[in-house]
Amino acid sequence: MRRTALPLLAVLALAACGERADAPAPSAAEAVSAADPASDGEASVPVVLTAADLRRVCRAGLAAIHGQTVEAMQVDGVEGEVINLSWAAPVDGGRRRGQCRVDGDLVTWKQVDSPTPEENRWMNRSGDPVVRFVLDGEAITINTTLPDGTTATEEYAVAAEQEAR
């Protein structure tokens, strides 16, 4: 009886110690995947934009997303609360086209005129980058969070007078 009780006591004593100290910390991917997907979330702050501010935010948002300057982003038209934009294609010299809309502090966009129809979709699914903005006078800060958890912040100065053209 003594021989069976001793190993049982040793096991209980070790179990009472809690988690192993040598257990590895969760990886960045594990920590990100444990959280709710950011792109499925709702806008964190209700924001009401004027038509001019909507155009400014969309120009800054798509400039950040596509690695362009705000000056390169041309507003081609407005359909309700959707802004149509275009910019010079960096490779072939043609024009790329996209649409932009804003929901709260989220900037959502979609490619237009892609030869692959599946690519002409709003980038608001789980696994898509999440783009948020902060508007402070003429300064527009664009915060982008990629699916792997990395972030980027760009700040643009977009004067309201630039939108009058």
Coordinates of C-alpha atoms in Angstrom, one line a residue:
M1 CA 0.0 0.0 0.0
R2 CA 2.9 2.3 0.8
R3 CA 4.3 2.0 -2.7
T4 CA 1.1 3.0 -4.4
A5 CA 0.4 6.0 -2.2
L6 CA 3.8 7.6 -2.7
P7 CA 3.6 7.9 -6.5
L8 CA 0.0 9.2 -6.1
L9 CA 1.1 11.9 -3.7
A10 CA 4.0 12.9 -6.0
V11 CA 1.6 13.3 -8.9
L12 CA -0.9 15.4 -6.8
A13 CA 2.0 17.6 -5.5
L14 CA 3.2 18.3 -9.0
A15 CA -0.4 19.0 -10.2
A16 CA -0.9 21.5 -7.5
C17 CA 2.0 23.6 -8.7
G18 CA -0.1 25.0 -11.6
E19 CA 1.1 25.7 -15.1
R20 CA 4.6 24.7 -16.1
A21 CA 7.0 27.6 -16.1
D22 CA 8.7 26.4 -19.2
A23 CA 5.5 26.4 -21.3
P24 CA 6.1 28.7 -24.4
A25 CA 4.2 32.0 -24.7
P26 CA 1.6 32.0 -27.4
S27 CA 2.9 33.1 -30.8
A28 CA 1.7 36.4 -32.4
A29 CA -0.5 34.4 -34.8
E30 CA -2.1 32.5 -31.9
A31 CA -2.7 35.7 -29.9
V32 CA -4.3 37.4 -33.0
S33 CA -6.4 34.4 -33.9
A34 CA -7.7 34.2 -30.3
A35 CA -9.3 37.6 -30.7
D36 CA -12.4 38.4 -32.7
P37 CA -11.6 39.2 -36.4
A38 CA -11.3 43.0 -36.5
S39 CA -12.8 43.3 -40.0
D40 CA -16.0 41.7 -38.8
G41 CA -16.3 44.4 -36.1
E42 CA -18.4 47.5 -36.2
A43 CA -17.2 51.1 -36.3
S44 CA -15.9 52.0 -32.9
V45 CA -16.9 55.7 -33.0
P46 CA -19.9 57.2 -34.7
V47 CA -18.6 59.8 -37.2
V48 CA -20.7 62.0 -39.4
L49 CA -18.8 63.4 -42.4
T50 CA -19.7 66.2 -44.7
A51 CA -19.6 65.4 -48.4
A52 CA -16.2 67.2 -48.7
D53 CA -14.8 65.3 -45.7
L54 CA -16.0 62.0 -47.1
R55 CA -14.0 62.7 -50.3
R56 CA -11.0 63.8 -48.3
V57 CA -11.0 60.7 -46.1
C58 CA -11.5 58.4 -49.1
R59 CA -8.6 60.0 -50.9
A60 CA -6.3 59.6 -47.9
G61 CA -7.6 56.0 -47.1
L62 CA -7.0 54.7 -50.7
A63 CA -3.7 56.5 -50.9
A64 CA -2.5 54.7 -47.8
I65 CA -3.9 51.3 -49.0
H66 CA -2.3 51.6 -52.4
G67 CA 1.0 53.3 -51.5
Q68 CA 0.1 56.5 -53.3
T69 CA 0.1 60.2 -52.5
V70 CA -3.1 62.0 -51.8
E71 CA -2.5 64.2 -54.9
A72 CA -2.4 61.1 -57.1
M73 CA -5.9 60.1 -56.0
Q74 CA -8.6 61.6 -58.2
V75 CA -12.2 61.7 -57.3
D76 CA -14.1 60.7 -60.4
G77 CA -17.6 60.9 -58.9
V78 CA -20.0 60.3 -56.0
E79 CA -22.8 57.8 -55.9
G80 CA -24.7 58.5 -52.7
E81 CA -22.2 57.7 -50.0
V82 CA -19.8 55.9 -52.2
I83 CA -16.8 57.8 -53.7
N84 CA -15.4 56.7 -57.1
L85 CA -11.6 57.3 -57.3
S86 CA -8.8 56.5 -59.8
W87 CA -5.0 56.8 -59.8
A88 CA -2.1 56.1 -62.1
A89 CA -1.3 52.4 -62.2
P90 CA 2.4 52.1 -61.1
V91 CA 3.3 49.3 -63.5
D92 CA 1.6 49.9 -66.9
G93 CA 0.8 53.6 -66.8
G94 CA -2.9 52.9 -67.1
R95 CA -5.5 53.9 -64.5
R96 CA -6.6 51.9 -61.5
R97 CA -10.1 52.4 -60.2
G98 CA -11.8 51.9 -56.8
Q99 CA -14.7 52.8 -54.7
C100 CA -14.7 53.9 -51.1
R101 CA -17.2 54.2 -48.4
V102 CA -17.0 55.2 -44.7
D103 CA -18.9 53.6 -41.8
G104 CA -18.1 55.3 -38.5
D105 CA -14.3 55.4 -38.4
L106 CA -13.9 52.5 -40.9
V107 CA -12.7 53.1 -44.5
T108 CA -13.9 50.3 -46.8
W109 CA -12.9 50.0 -50.4
K110 CA -13.3 47.8 -53.4
Q111 CA -11.5 47.4 -56.7
V112 CA -13.4 48.2 -59.8
D113 CA -12.9 46.9 -63.3
S114 CA -10.9 43.9 -62.4
P115 CA -10.8 41.2 -65.1
T116 CA -11.6 38.7 -62.3
P117 CA -15.1 39.5 -61.0
E118 CA -14.4 38.0 -57.6
E119 CA -11.8 40.7 -57.0
N120 CA -14.4 43.4 -57.4
R121 CA -15.7 43.1 -53.8
W122 CA -15.8 45.2 -50.7
M123 CA -12.8 44.6 -48.5
N124 CA -14.7 44.0 -45.3
R125 CA -14.4 40.3 -44.7
S126 CA -12.5 38.5 -42.0
G127 CA -8.9 38.3 -43.1
D128 CA -9.0 41.7 -45.0
P129 CA -7.0 44.6 -43.7
V130 CA -8.9 47.0 -41.4
V131 CA -8.5 50.7 -42.2
R132 CA -9.6 53.3 -39.7
F133 CA -9.2 57.1 -39.8
V134 CA -9.0 60.0 -37.5
L135 CA -10.0 63.4 -38.9
D136 CA -8.4 66.4 -37.1
G137 CA -8.9 69.6 -39.1
E138 CA -6.8 69.3 -42.3
A139 CA -4.9 66.3 -40.8
I140 CA -6.2 62.8 -41.6
T141 CA -4.5 59.9 -39.9
I142 CA -5.0 56.4 -41.5
N143 CA -4.4 53.4 -39.3
T144 CA -4.2 50.1 -41.1
T145 CA -4.2 46.7 -39.3
L146 CA -3.2 43.7 -41.4
P147 CA -4.6 40.2 -40.8
D148 CA -1.3 39.1 -39.1
G149 CA -1.7 41.9 -36.6
T150 CA 0.9 44.3 -37.9
T151 CA -0.1 47.9 -38.1
A152 CA 0.8 51.0 -40.2
T153 CA 0.0 54.6 -39.6
E154 CA 0.0 57.3 -42.3
E155 CA -0.8 61.0 -41.8
Y156 CA -2.0 63.2 -44.6
A157 CA -2.8 66.9 -44.9
V158 CA -5.8 67.3 -47.1
A159 CA -7.1 70.8 -47.2
A160 CA -10.8 71.3 -47.8
E161 CA -9.9 73.7 -50.6
Q162 CA -8.2 70.9 -52.5
E163 CA -11.6 69.2 -52.7
A164 CA -13.2 72.1 -54.5
R165 CA -11.4 71.4 -57.8

